[in-house]
XYZ file of C-alpha atoms in Angstrom:
653
model
C -8.477 -5.473 -5.158
C -7.410 -5.069 -8.856
C -6.397 -1.679 -9.908
C -7.975 -0.394 -13.157
C -5.803 2.555 -14.712
C -7.731 5.847 -15.448
C -7.930 7.207 -19.013
C -4.795 8.985 -19.865
C -5.015 12.651 -19.418
C -2.590 15.570 -19.789
C -4.511 17.923 -17.432
C -3.374 18.512 -13.877
C -4.872 19.873 -10.881
C -8.527 21.393 -10.836
C -8.832 20.973 -14.510
C -8.311 17.259 -14.498
C -10.690 17.000 -11.473
C -13.228 18.961 -13.503
C -12.512 16.807 -16.588
C -13.365 13.743 -14.551
C -16.473 15.191 -13.131
C -17.742 16.013 -16.531
C -16.860 12.632 -17.611
C -18.950 10.804 -14.779
C -21.952 13.093 -15.013
C -22.231 12.417 -18.728
C -21.576 8.357 -18.472
C -23.932 7.924 -15.538
C -26.549 9.946 -17.163
C -26.778 7.463 -19.989
C -29.040 4.528 -19.870
C -32.002 5.940 -17.869
C -35.222 5.797 -19.902
C -32.775 6.830 -22.843
C -32.721 10.520 -21.603
C -29.855 12.656 -20.781
C -30.049 14.573 -17.390
C -29.073 18.158 -17.625
C -27.659 17.776 -21.273
C -27.047 21.346 -21.988
C -24.949 21.660 -18.916
C -22.662 18.553 -19.858
C -22.524 20.011 -23.420
C -21.345 23.266 -22.114
C -18.699 21.714 -19.619
C -17.376 19.885 -22.528
C -17.049 22.762 -24.826
C -15.193 24.681 -21.775
C -12.378 21.867 -22.212
C -11.755 22.293 -26.079
C -8.737 24.151 -25.382
C -7.118 21.043 -23.680
C -5.871 18.197 -25.364
C -8.711 15.831 -25.868
C -8.750 12.113 -24.830
C -10.593 9.185 -26.360
C -13.103 9.480 -23.617
C -14.011 13.142 -24.231
C -14.598 12.182 -27.987
C -16.790 9.198 -27.064
C -19.035 11.233 -24.431
C -19.497 13.989 -26.938
C -20.222 11.422 -29.772
C -22.656 9.822 -27.579
C -24.376 13.295 -26.633
C -24.735 14.157 -30.097
C -26.327 10.644 -30.902
C -28.726 10.698 -28.187
C -29.764 14.354 -29.617
C -30.132 12.834 -33.208
C -27.134 14.712 -34.426
C -25.647 11.723 -36.464
C -23.178 13.837 -38.746
C -21.786 15.435 -35.384
C -21.803 12.028 -33.545
C -19.880 10.278 -36.359
C -17.203 13.202 -36.675
C -16.641 12.872 -32.814
C -16.068 9.151 -32.807
C -13.734 9.222 -35.992
C -11.621 11.913 -33.962
C -11.700 9.380 -30.855
C -10.647 6.513 -32.728
C -7.349 8.657 -34.019
C -6.459 9.474 -30.472
C -6.221 6.230 -29.006
C -4.347 2.872 -29.602
C -5.739 0.405 -32.115
C -5.580 -2.441 -29.406
C -7.140 -0.491 -26.252
C -10.458 -0.815 -24.804
C -11.333 2.816 -25.607
C -10.563 1.786 -29.427
C -13.056 -1.062 -29.367
C -15.590 0.649 -27.625
C -15.619 3.699 -29.968
C -15.460 1.241 -32.939
C -18.566 -0.314 -31.853
C -20.246 3.090 -31.422
C -19.158 4.370 -34.762
C -20.605 1.127 -36.441
C -23.708 1.204 -34.875
C -24.057 4.990 -35.809
C -23.268 4.374 -39.520
C -25.924 1.510 -39.478
C -28.257 4.029 -37.855
C -29.045 1.644 -34.989
C -30.555 2.821 -31.851
C -28.028 1.606 -29.227
C -28.072 1.147 -25.448
C -24.577 2.619 -24.869
C -24.255 1.350 -21.151
C -25.297 -2.265 -21.885
C -22.447 -2.452 -24.695
C -19.734 -1.123 -22.364
C -16.875 -3.513 -21.433
C -16.537 -4.352 -17.769
C -13.064 -2.544 -17.760
C -14.838 0.731 -18.826
C -17.571 0.377 -16.374
C -15.093 -0.040 -13.614
C -12.940 2.805 -14.806
C -16.021 5.401 -14.928
C -17.448 4.265 -11.638
C -13.752 4.739 -9.919
C -13.909 8.386 -11.216
C -17.352 9.056 -9.569
C -16.650 6.886 -6.320
C -13.655 9.082 -5.250
C -15.287 12.639 -6.364
C -18.812 12.256 -4.822
C -19.975 9.202 -3.071
C -23.639 10.817 -2.215
C -24.282 11.653 -6.155
C -23.267 8.062 -7.076
C -25.895 6.546 -4.673
C -28.332 8.938 -6.313
C -27.210 7.782 -9.921
C -27.366 3.962 -8.826
C -31.078 4.646 -7.639
C -32.459 6.140 -10.593
C -30.636 3.795 -13.182
C -31.332 0.092 -12.728
C -29.391 -0.459 -15.966
C -26.311 0.971 -14.144
C -26.877 -1.127 -10.962
C -27.123 -4.114 -12.982
C -23.793 -3.414 -14.645
C -21.866 -2.520 -11.800
C -23.175 -5.722 -9.896
C -21.283 -7.662 -12.652
C -17.811 -6.250 -12.127
C -16.422 -8.603 -9.405
C -12.891 -6.852 -9.659
C -14.376 -3.497 -8.409
C -15.981 -4.823 -5.479
C -12.928 -7.005 -3.904
C -12.535 -4.376 -1.277
C -14.401 -1.573 -0.091
C -13.566 1.023 2.686
C -15.573 2.914 5.127
C -13.805 5.844 6.741
C -15.316 8.496 9.032
C -14.105 11.435 6.795
C -16.632 10.412 4.245
C -20.630 10.391 4.851
C -21.020 6.932 6.382
C -24.850 7.088 6.050
C -24.818 7.568 2.218
C -21.691 5.169 1.715
C -23.151 2.403 3.615
C -26.409 2.512 1.444
C -24.299 1.046 -1.365
C -24.016 -2.318 0.551
C -27.281 -3.906 -0.501
C -26.204 -3.218 -4.147
C -22.725 -4.839 -3.888
C -23.496 -7.564 -1.360
C -23.407 -10.381 -4.091
C -19.717 -9.709 -4.937
C -18.148 -8.222 -1.630
C -15.120 -9.907 -0.436
C -13.630 -7.677 2.288
C -14.315 -4.467 4.196
C -12.278 -1.988 6.005
C -13.745 0.261 8.554
C -11.772 2.903 10.312
C -12.311 5.937 12.570
C -15.981 5.721 13.065
C -18.015 7.119 15.862
C -20.447 4.941 18.050
C -23.319 6.438 15.788
C -21.738 5.802 12.445
C -21.053 2.124 13.440
C -24.615 1.782 14.444
C -25.581 3.033 10.920
C -23.068 0.846 9.326
C -24.228 -2.134 11.305
C -27.675 -1.472 10.496
C -26.876 -1.594 6.613
C -24.669 -4.678 6.868
C -27.371 -6.589 8.837
C -29.728 -5.637 5.950
C -27.293 -6.907 3.087
C -26.788 -10.686 2.233
C -22.803 -10.926 2.168
C -22.451 -13.987 0.528
C -18.696 -14.033 -0.216
C -17.463 -11.543 2.585
C -14.199 -13.179 3.592
C -12.184 -10.301 5.319
C -12.991 -7.711 7.941
C -10.690 -5.087 9.311
C -12.029 -2.661 11.920
C -9.665 0.049 13.512
C -10.209 2.892 15.739
C -13.959 2.462 15.866
C -16.468 2.769 18.924
C -17.923 -0.725 19.215
C -21.307 -1.444 20.555
C -23.775 -4.148 21.612
C -24.437 -4.515 17.853
C -21.094 -5.554 16.926
C -21.793 -9.340 18.346
C -24.708 -9.358 16.083
C -22.656 -8.258 13.290
C -20.070 -10.946 13.823
C -22.926 -13.615 13.787
C -24.386 -12.209 10.513
C -21.167 -12.621 8.556
C -19.445 -15.815 10.484
C -20.561 -18.364 7.978
C -18.021 -16.907 5.394
C -15.504 -14.931 7.443
C -12.176 -16.427 7.073
C -9.830 -13.215 8.223
C -10.603 -10.693 11.066
C -8.270 -7.847 12.459
C -9.405 -5.940 15.336
C -8.335 -2.929 17.416
C -10.285 -3.342 20.436
C -11.247 0.311 22.118
C -10.971 0.834 25.982
C -14.892 0.907 26.090
C -15.372 -2.464 24.463
C -16.882 -5.200 26.314
C -16.021 -8.035 23.693
C -13.761 -10.632 24.423
C -11.460 -12.963 22.587
C -13.542 -15.808 23.873
C -16.549 -14.452 21.994
C -14.928 -13.788 18.634
C -13.340 -17.528 18.524
C -16.986 -18.662 19.323
C -18.660 -16.702 16.915
C -16.243 -16.985 14.064
C -15.244 -21.022 13.715
C -13.759 -20.565 10.223
C -11.407 -17.892 10.742
C -7.826 -18.690 9.462
C -6.308 -15.309 10.047
C -7.081 -13.410 13.443
C -5.316 -10.162 14.203
C -6.457 -9.096 17.940
C -4.969 -6.049 19.435
C -6.155 -4.913 22.805
C -3.891 -2.353 24.568
C -6.238 -1.581 27.605
C -7.504 -4.998 29.000
C -5.793 -8.093 29.867
C -6.691 -11.259 28.666
C -9.017 -12.851 31.166
C -7.487 -15.106 33.490
C -10.584 -17.339 33.421
C -10.344 -17.904 29.887
C -11.798 -21.140 29.159
C -12.773 -22.075 25.480
C -13.803 -25.555 24.453
C -15.020 -25.467 20.823
C -16.962 -28.320 18.843
C -13.931 -29.044 16.738
C -10.478 -27.591 16.533
C -9.962 -24.199 15.013
C -9.063 -23.535 11.639
C -6.533 -20.809 12.530
C -3.419 -20.650 10.518
C -2.186 -17.210 11.459
C -2.422 -15.697 14.852
C -1.426 -12.023 16.174
C -2.047 -11.419 19.709
C -1.046 -7.817 20.969
C -2.386 -7.511 24.670
C -0.450 -4.975 26.538
C -2.802 -5.461 29.563
C -1.609 -8.985 29.952
C -2.173 -12.446 28.838
C -2.649 -15.059 31.342
C -0.762 -18.385 30.401
C -4.005 -20.302 30.639
C -5.561 -18.234 28.169
C -3.026 -18.531 25.555
C -2.603 -22.259 26.122
C -6.143 -22.877 25.314
C -5.842 -21.110 22.119
C -2.906 -22.801 20.834
C -4.057 -26.551 22.004
C -7.094 -25.971 20.030
C -5.193 -24.334 16.901
C -3.511 -27.477 15.362
C -3.057 -26.031 11.742
C -1.424 -22.802 12.973
C 1.657 -21.841 10.829
C 2.187 -18.297 11.997
C 2.184 -17.225 15.554
C 3.142 -13.578 16.884
C 2.485 -12.549 20.521
C 3.295 -9.046 21.684
C 2.890 -7.854 25.218
C 2.856 -9.263 28.557
C 2.868 -12.817 28.117
C 4.709 -15.810 29.344
C 7.342 -17.500 27.148
C 5.943 -21.156 28.398
C 3.810 -20.690 25.139
C 7.092 -22.181 23.398
C 6.298 -25.503 25.322
C 2.553 -25.367 23.866
C 4.009 -24.284 20.496
C 6.463 -27.584 20.546
C 3.852 -29.927 21.619
C 0.651 -28.737 20.015
C 1.671 -26.916 16.942
C 3.412 -29.094 14.540
C 2.955 -26.937 11.546
C 4.500 -24.006 13.161
C 6.633 -21.965 10.315
C 7.169 -18.313 11.776
C 7.216 -17.663 15.492
C 7.514 -14.251 17.321
C 7.649 -13.941 20.895
C 8.083 -10.179 21.400
C 8.274 -8.138 24.798
C 7.372 -11.163 26.825
C 7.636 -11.312 30.494
C 9.459 -14.826 30.973
C 8.075 -17.039 33.736
C 11.699 -18.365 34.608
C 10.232 -20.438 37.780
C 8.568 -23.046 35.525
C 11.204 -23.056 32.828
C 13.836 -24.106 35.205
C 12.173 -27.147 35.812
C 13.922 -30.142 33.710
C 10.724 -31.763 32.195
C 10.071 -28.203 30.088
C 13.457 -28.792 28.364
C 12.598 -32.492 27.359
C 9.688 -31.477 25.359
C 12.038 -29.603 22.942
C 13.536 -32.952 21.912
C 10.868 -33.017 19.309
C 11.890 -31.509 15.964
C 9.992 -28.289 15.424
C 9.703 -26.930 11.898
C 10.123 -23.110 12.627
C 11.627 -21.189 9.962
C 11.298 -17.523 11.314
C 11.811 -17.051 15.109
C 11.942 -13.896 16.950
C 12.802 -13.759 20.754
C 13.500 -10.668 22.826
C 12.554 -7.310 24.000
C 12.830 -8.990 27.645
C 15.024 -8.375 30.557
C 14.730 -12.064 31.521
C 15.663 -13.818 28.230
C 18.287 -16.883 29.450
C 20.172 -19.050 27.431
C 17.978 -21.829 28.694
C 15.217 -20.298 27.096
C 16.672 -20.065 23.765
C 19.180 -22.750 22.976
C 16.862 -25.819 23.249
C 14.413 -24.118 20.780
C 17.568 -23.503 18.465
C 18.745 -27.059 18.587
C 14.886 -28.483 17.779
C 14.941 -26.074 14.914
C 18.393 -26.695 13.543
C 17.381 -28.440 10.094
C 14.572 -25.537 9.411
C 15.445 -22.192 10.609
C 16.546 -19.414 8.197
C 15.614 -16.418 9.802
C 16.631 -15.716 13.248
C 16.178 -12.696 15.498
C 17.805 -12.889 18.911
C 17.648 -9.693 21.122
C 19.589 -10.490 24.322
C 19.314 -8.158 27.361
C 22.449 -6.078 27.916
C 22.284 -7.278 31.663
C 23.067 -10.908 30.510
C 26.586 -10.787 31.564
C 26.198 -13.346 34.423
C 25.140 -16.258 31.614
C 28.402 -15.756 29.591
C 29.394 -19.397 29.863
C 25.918 -20.580 28.861
C 25.798 -18.340 25.904
C 29.085 -19.481 24.639
C 27.123 -22.868 23.513
C 25.277 -20.732 20.990
C 27.545 -21.611 18.161
C 27.284 -25.458 18.847
C 23.331 -25.619 18.842
C 22.708 -22.751 16.221
C 21.243 -23.964 12.811
C 23.608 -23.960 10.156
C 21.661 -22.763 7.335
C 20.515 -19.179 8.281
C 20.026 -16.515 5.510
C 19.027 -13.783 7.707
C 20.095 -12.578 11.198
C 18.988 -9.898 13.552
C 20.748 -9.553 16.952
C 21.501 -7.370 19.932
C 24.239 -8.259 22.401
C 26.770 -6.489 24.488
C 30.620 -6.661 24.831
C 30.684 -9.825 26.740
C 28.768 -12.001 23.987
C 30.648 -10.740 20.855
C 32.603 -14.008 20.818
C 29.413 -16.098 21.001
C 27.811 -13.958 18.271
C 30.585 -14.157 16.012
C 30.842 -17.966 16.173
C 27.296 -17.779 15.430
C 27.954 -15.852 12.227
C 31.026 -18.077 11.080
C 28.881 -21.016 11.576
C 26.356 -19.753 8.809
C 28.168 -19.032 5.728
C 25.063 -18.763 3.863
C 24.068 -15.579 5.448
C 22.761 -12.814 3.175
C 21.471 -10.183 5.442
C 22.783 -9.183 8.941
C 21.284 -6.626 11.289
C 22.941 -5.274 14.520
C 20.668 -3.450 16.710
C 22.209 -1.968 19.805
C 25.226 -4.113 19.696
C 28.776 -3.847 20.667
C 30.576 -4.144 17.742
C 34.203 -3.092 18.877
C 36.148 -6.158 18.533
C 37.828 -7.636 15.327
C 35.893 -10.935 15.866
C 32.632 -9.547 14.682
C 34.436 -7.806 11.816
C 36.521 -10.855 10.922
C 33.490 -13.110 10.925
C 31.382 -10.676 8.542
C 34.742 -10.590 6.272
C 34.339 -14.450 5.670
C 30.575 -14.315 4.544
C 30.716 -14.685 0.636
C 26.827 -14.192 -0.083
C 26.183 -11.213 2.347
C 23.469 -8.733 0.457
C 22.417 -6.624 3.171
C 24.237 -5.070 6.305
C 22.216 -2.778 8.599
C 24.128 -1.109 11.690
C 21.488 0.610 14.091
C 22.703 2.431 17.475
C 25.811 0.559 18.104
C 27.138 0.608 21.599
C 30.388 0.743 20.468
C 31.940 0.432 16.885
C 34.996 -0.740 15.253
C 35.136 2.148 12.417
C 38.273 0.753 10.934
C 37.101 -2.496 10.790
C 34.019 -1.576 9.081
C 36.060 0.239 6.335
C 37.733 -3.148 5.956
C 34.299 -4.821 5.044
C 33.809 -1.887 2.374
C 37.234 -2.023 1.034
C 36.664 -5.825 0.359
C 33.623 -5.450 -1.675
C 35.362 -2.390 -3.707
C 38.135 -5.018 -4.681
C 35.603 -7.758 -5.606
C 34.406 -5.353 -8.168
C 31.746 -7.076 -10.375
C 31.916 -10.195 -8.207
C 30.720 -8.065 -4.951
C 27.680 -9.320 -3.415
C 26.838 -6.425 -1.199
C 23.617 -4.610 -2.438
C 22.163 -2.788 0.757
C 23.732 -0.675 3.616
C 21.701 1.136 6.314
C 23.852 2.963 8.855
C 21.530 4.738 11.701
C 22.349 6.878 14.844
C 25.951 5.877 14.802
C 28.166 8.067 17.157
C 31.399 6.315 17.014
C 34.366 8.182 15.844
C 36.618 7.797 12.558
C 33.277 7.078 10.579
C 34.568 9.018 7.509
C 36.806 6.048 6.020
C 33.619 3.709 5.800
C 31.335 6.706 4.416
C 33.662 7.420 1.939
C 34.372 3.799 0.883
C 30.212 3.835 0.323
C 30.809 6.319 -2.440
C 33.019 4.151 -4.256
C 30.897 1.018 -4.134
C 29.290 0.948 -7.875
C 27.250 -2.320 -7.181
C 25.307 -0.915 -4.094
C 21.496 -0.366 -4.687
C 20.599 0.844 -1.215
C 22.628 3.461 0.878
C 20.767 4.718 4.061
C 22.797 7.247 6.287
C 20.737 8.414 9.464
C 22.080 10.502 12.193
C 25.713 9.531 11.597
C 27.133 12.021 14.083
C 30.717 10.072 13.959
C 31.488 11.399 10.494
C 32.781 14.958 9.652
C 31.836 17.338 7.111
C 34.687 16.357 4.819
C 33.920 12.842 4.939
C 30.559 13.709 3.851
C 31.741 16.034 1.139
C 34.197 13.257 -0.135
C 31.215 10.633 -0.070
C 28.927 12.787 -2.232
C 31.962 13.642 -4.684
C 32.666 9.887 -4.998
C 28.926 9.070 -5.394
C 28.670 11.707 -8.427
C 31.870 10.423 -9.771
C 30.827 6.742 -10.239
C 26.879 7.759 -10.875
C 27.346 6.791 -14.423
C 28.298 2.982 -13.794
C 26.260 2.828 -10.620
C 23.375 0.438 -9.511
C 22.121 2.628 -6.993
C 18.181 2.825 -6.716
C 17.804 4.501 -3.388
C 19.773 6.868 -1.419
C 18.475 8.030 2.080
C 20.323 11.076 3.902
C 18.347 11.812 6.908
C 19.049 13.936 10.066
C 22.528 14.959 9.458
C 23.904 18.478 10.191
C 27.073 18.043 8.576
C 25.319 17.966 4.778
C 25.475 21.299 3.242
C 24.269 23.117 0.024
C 27.524 22.671 -1.415
C 27.184 18.463 -1.325
C 23.476 19.106 -2.846
C 24.936 21.006 -5.611
C 27.298 18.034 -6.134
C 24.328 15.893 -6.841
C 23.217 17.835 -9.568
C 26.167 16.913 -11.756
C 25.500 13.078 -11.122
C 24.222 10.810 -13.874
C 22.095 8.625 -11.732
C 19.461 6.188 -13.239
C 16.059 7.313 -13.803
C 14.885 4.722 -11.404
C 16.931 6.010 -8.581
C 15.070 7.721 -5.811
C 16.756 10.463 -3.557
C 15.320 10.725 -0.059
C 16.569 13.695 1.955
C 15.015 14.520 5.268
C 15.724 16.550 8.019
C 18.979 18.321 6.921
C 18.828 21.758 8.690
C 21.938 23.210 6.897
C 20.287 22.866 3.206
C 17.920 25.536 1.679
C 15.116 25.213 -0.216
C 16.704 26.766 -3.261
C 19.344 23.998 -3.302
C 16.761 21.491 -3.315
C 14.737 23.070 -5.963
C 17.574 23.367 -8.077
C 18.087 19.601 -7.494
C 14.542 18.800 -8.346
C 14.858 20.536 -11.662
C 18.103 18.262 -12.828
C 16.636 15.031 -11.224
C 14.356 12.614 -13.009
C 10.785 13.781 -12.013
C 8.861 11.901 -9.227
C 12.019 10.530 -7.825
C 13.024 13.069 -5.271
C 11.520 13.281 -1.784
C 13.064 16.126 0.128
C 12.570 18.387 3.168
C 15.000 20.955 4.092
C 13.428 21.608 7.474
C 14.799 20.018 10.695
C 11.224 19.410 11.847
C 10.172 17.959 8.620
C 6.852 16.463 10.359
C 5.585 20.319 10.584
C 6.274 21.154 6.880
C 5.179 19.680 3.700
C 8.001 18.163 1.671
C 9.129 19.950 -1.723
C 7.956 17.001 -3.760
C 6.828 13.719 -2.737
C 7.938 10.420 -4.596
C 5.323 8.630 -6.617
C 6.054 5.237 -5.728
C 3.537 2.615 -4.559
C 3.396 1.574 -1.062
C 1.468 -1.236 0.626
C -1.075 -0.577 3.349
C -0.978 -3.374 5.673
C -4.324 -2.538 7.257
C -5.757 -3.644 3.729
C -6.774 -7.130 3.108
C -6.118 -6.753 -0.738
C -2.626 -5.542 -0.020
C -1.539 -6.829 3.309
C 1.640 -8.798 3.610
C 0.868 -12.205 4.648
C 3.882 -12.399 6.868
C 2.698 -10.727 10.116
C 4.824 -8.109 11.761
C 4.476 -8.002 15.428
C 6.033 -4.828 15.874
């Protein structure tokens, strides 16, 4: 959905909300039999705002009111004032110029018809958030508004139906916007609300509907009828199946043959063992995400994959068999991204030699995740890595910590692993440090490395990282052991490189290793870093953190820092927060302080006063989820449940 900015306004809080309500009431009243509904109320409300800074929209609405009442001199004056308060190339300027020209020519004008689509969307977005019931009423009484709004395709790219809004009134909009609807997001609706929504959906001719996302809703028997109604155009479907639902994956695939994106999540029921699905033609699925914690039979998964030759992205989480690798290799030649997550491996079948022979074919996988399973063994992984040697760029290999008995087999990892990896996420114990060090050395193009619950106590891993000349991101999360001195060597090398350094993002979370002070102090001296994350780093002392903040402030004038995250650290005190006030950070730098029990609200408020506005998110409470933050950061975040903003790279976690 294309976002359209609202008119600029210096009013804040309740005054801004009041202004928008007045503008919407005024604008939506125009064009209905050339009458003004409750015109005196609108004029009185506008007069209340005389003390505020007028915007072009206020002058325009005031001029329209005067013109409709025959007060041409007052209307002319209002339009002239409006022109002075807006930019010459803006939509507001063009609109007011047209109105002024018509007033001067003494022509009677239909102000709704001459509005540009941008302004129609702008006015409508105001009132839609304020009062959807009033919106439905206005569209009912004004055929002209209904006609204009139906022409604004940008406005109808996506509409959301949520339980906190009156669903009955909101659903009545569907027949009005059916011609331009492309996606619908439904969340948190009761069974009765789902019935109401389904009723209005079935009454609508949704000719362009391509995306449907349903989360946290109580399905009923009418849902199958709804899928039938939209199946001819539906290409994207995202479902969160409730425990009470009886609909099955078989029915969904049969009802929606044109699906290209399917996100199916069922946390209660297993995928039926008797799953047999034979469509009339191969499925058009390109992205499939299956999340079934109740269990997935191999036969069920096999049927789906065998009938999906165009599949490019596959994510399977839950109790499934890693046997799907066999099917992917033989039946999905276009596969590019593959996640096998929390898989219950069927080791009996994979011990057979004929399964490994299938892997001799080249598989064009670019992204691969294997892990979160206690049964992951080398013969599950090595053949797949060998066949993806020419294409694999992003590898996540999470080896269980009880894999010590396969040490010799895992040593072959460096020989079969790809040579062009740019991103590596790994988990390993002390026995596999040599194997993963060899894997890192074999991929000199690595830009991003993430160590998760890994043993980093040896110099082999550190030396392998030091040899990387293109590394941009280093993340260490909950290490089993850590070579603190070696990590300080990595950061020291980047400091000596100066402007030629490549490392830009460092994340350190839940680190209990002693001797962490040197590494943290070094982070404060790295001017080229863009992101620093320090969370639950109990291995450092108060002196270490003080020196970190001191050096961070010292280099702030030349620093490239864009985000500083300090979370859940007891050693951070008010004195360190006061140091940040002396820094000369970029206005684009965001400081994120959460769960710091030893800092006070006063210290944070002083930092807020000195830091650029809207760039600080701080909570001085240890239980920050129970207390609102002092100030929220005003950055844009993507909602992955929304079709208009969802990242097409599916995330299985």
